Every structure is written in structure tokens, then in C-alpha cells.
């Protein structure tokens, strides 16, 4: 009997820390992963502000 490899797919909505971690974990377990983010960059609520050359990390 021939075994058929089943392709597993996952869609992640949100490219914050949790979404990116989930995508990595799924990919390491042989899933095909698509990550969708409404903003123009990943990171979710994590941000960085620069004031007078000093960098400040902000977020939850």
C-alpha cells in the first residue's frame, strides 16, 4: 500500500509576537503557513520610538 502525504495548511491572522511564534511552530511541524497582517509591518502592538537619538520600546 502506498502512503499519501497529506499537505497541511494554516492561516495566521495577525503578525504580532503570538502570530509569528505560532507560524514558526507550525512551519517546524511541516505545515504550509500564510500570515496575514493589516498593518504595513509585523510586530503587532510592539513599537519603537526614537527621541533625540534614544530608542524606546513600547507596547503592551
PDB file of C-alpha atoms in Angstrom:
ATOM      1  CA  UNK A   1       0.000   0.000   0.000  1.00  0.00           C
ATOM      2  CA  UNK A   2       1.321   3.438  -0.905  1.00  0.00           C
ATOM      3  CA  UNK A   3       1.067   6.131   1.730  1.00  0.00           C
ATOM      4  CA  UNK A   4      -0.078   9.521   0.521  1.00  0.00           C
ATOM      5  CA  UNK A   5       1.481  12.561   2.108  1.00  0.00           C
ATOM      6  CA  UNK A   6      -1.227  14.939   3.196  1.00  0.00           C
ATOM      7  CA  UNK A   7      -0.429  18.636   2.906  1.00  0.00           C
ATOM      8  CA  UNK A   8      -1.452  20.596   5.978  1.00  0.00           C
ATOM      9  CA  UNK A   9      -2.145  24.310   5.622  1.00  0.00           C
ATOM     10  CA  UNK A  10      -2.575  27.010   8.239  1.00  0.00           C
ATOM     11  CA  UNK A  11      -3.595  30.647   8.063  1.00  0.00           C
ATOM     12  CA  UNK A  12      -2.430  33.013  10.799  1.00  0.00           C
ATOM     13  CA  UNK A  13      -4.282  36.314  11.166  1.00  0.00           C
ATOM     14  CA  UNK A  14      -2.004  38.884  12.782  1.00  0.00           C
ATOM     15  CA  UNK A  15       1.770  39.199  12.670  1.00  0.00           C
ATOM     16  CA  UNK A  16       2.288  40.093  16.311  1.00  0.00           C
ATOM     17  CA  UNK A  17       4.551  38.110  18.619  1.00  0.00           C
ATOM     18  CA  UNK A  18       1.941  35.372  19.113  1.00  0.00           C
ATOM     19  CA  UNK A  19       1.110  35.061  15.426  1.00  0.00           C
ATOM     20  CA  UNK A  20       4.746  34.881  14.387  1.00  0.00           C
ATOM     21  CA  UNK A  21       5.529  32.317  17.108  1.00  0.00           C
ATOM     22  CA  UNK A  22       2.572  30.181  16.008  1.00  0.00           C
ATOM     23  CA  UNK A  23       3.678  30.405  12.380  1.00  0.00           C
ATOM     24  CA  UNK A  24       7.210  29.282  13.242  1.00  0.00           C
ATOM     25  CA  UNK A  25       5.936  26.369  15.339  1.00  0.00           C
ATOM     26  CA  UNK A  26       3.555  25.228  12.603  1.00  0.00           C
ATOM     27  CA  UNK A  27       6.246  25.527   9.922  1.00  0.00           C
ATOM     28  CA  UNK A  28       8.622  23.423  12.034  1.00  0.00           C
ATOM     29  CA  UNK A  29       5.856  20.799  12.067  1.00  0.00           C
ATOM     30  CA  UNK A  30       5.674  20.727   8.243  1.00  0.00           C
ATOM     31  CA  UNK A  31       2.652  22.981   7.771  1.00  0.00           C
ATOM     32  CA  UNK A  32       2.401  25.388   4.866  1.00  0.00           C
ATOM     33  CA  UNK A  33       1.763  28.713   6.624  1.00  0.00           C
ATOM     34  CA  UNK A  34       0.344  32.026   5.414  1.00  0.00           C
ATOM     35  CA  UNK A  35       0.474  35.032   7.757  1.00  0.00           C
ATOM     36  CA  UNK A  36      -1.835  37.993   7.152  1.00  0.00           C
ATOM     37  CA  UNK A  37      -1.335  41.392   8.799  1.00  0.00           C
ATOM     38  CA  UNK A  38      -3.422  44.534   8.290  1.00  0.00           C
ATOM     39  CA  UNK A  39      -0.528  46.901   9.023  1.00  0.00           C
ATOM     40  CA  UNK A  40       2.439  47.510   6.721  1.00  0.00           C
ATOM     41  CA  UNK A  41       4.894  45.706   9.033  1.00  0.00           C
ATOM     42  CA  UNK A  42       4.945  42.817  11.513  1.00  0.00           C
ATOM     43  CA  UNK A  43       5.136  43.231  15.271  1.00  0.00           C
ATOM     44  CA  UNK A  44       1.561  43.805  16.357  1.00  0.00           C
ATOM     45  CA  UNK A  45       1.469  46.218  19.286  1.00  0.00           C
ATOM     46  CA  UNK A  46       5.266  46.235  19.690  1.00  0.00           C
ATOM     47  CA  UNK A  47       6.742  49.505  18.503  1.00  0.00           C
ATOM     48  CA  UNK A  48       9.882  51.569  18.820  1.00  0.00           C
ATOM     49  CA  UNK A  49      10.086  55.338  19.174  1.00  0.00           C
ATOM     50  CA  UNK A  50      13.271  57.365  18.710  1.00  0.00           C
ATOM     51  CA  UNK A  51      13.554  60.644  20.640  1.00  0.00           C
ATOM     52  CA  UNK A  52      16.767  62.664  20.423  1.00  0.00           C
ATOM     53  CA  UNK A  53      18.641  59.578  19.257  1.00  0.00           C
ATOM     54  CA  UNK A  54      17.395  57.409  22.145  1.00  0.00           C
ATOM     55  CA  UNK A  55      15.352  54.312  21.283  1.00  0.00           C
ATOM     56  CA  UNK A  56      12.312  53.424  23.376  1.00  0.00           C
ATOM     57  CA  UNK A  57      10.459  50.115  23.003  1.00  0.00           C
ATOM     58  CA  UNK A  58       6.722  50.468  23.565  1.00  0.00           C
ATOM     59  CA  UNK A  59       3.811  48.082  23.581  1.00  0.00           C
ATOM     60  CA  UNK A  60       1.597  46.149  25.930  1.00  0.00           C
TER      61      UNK A  60
END
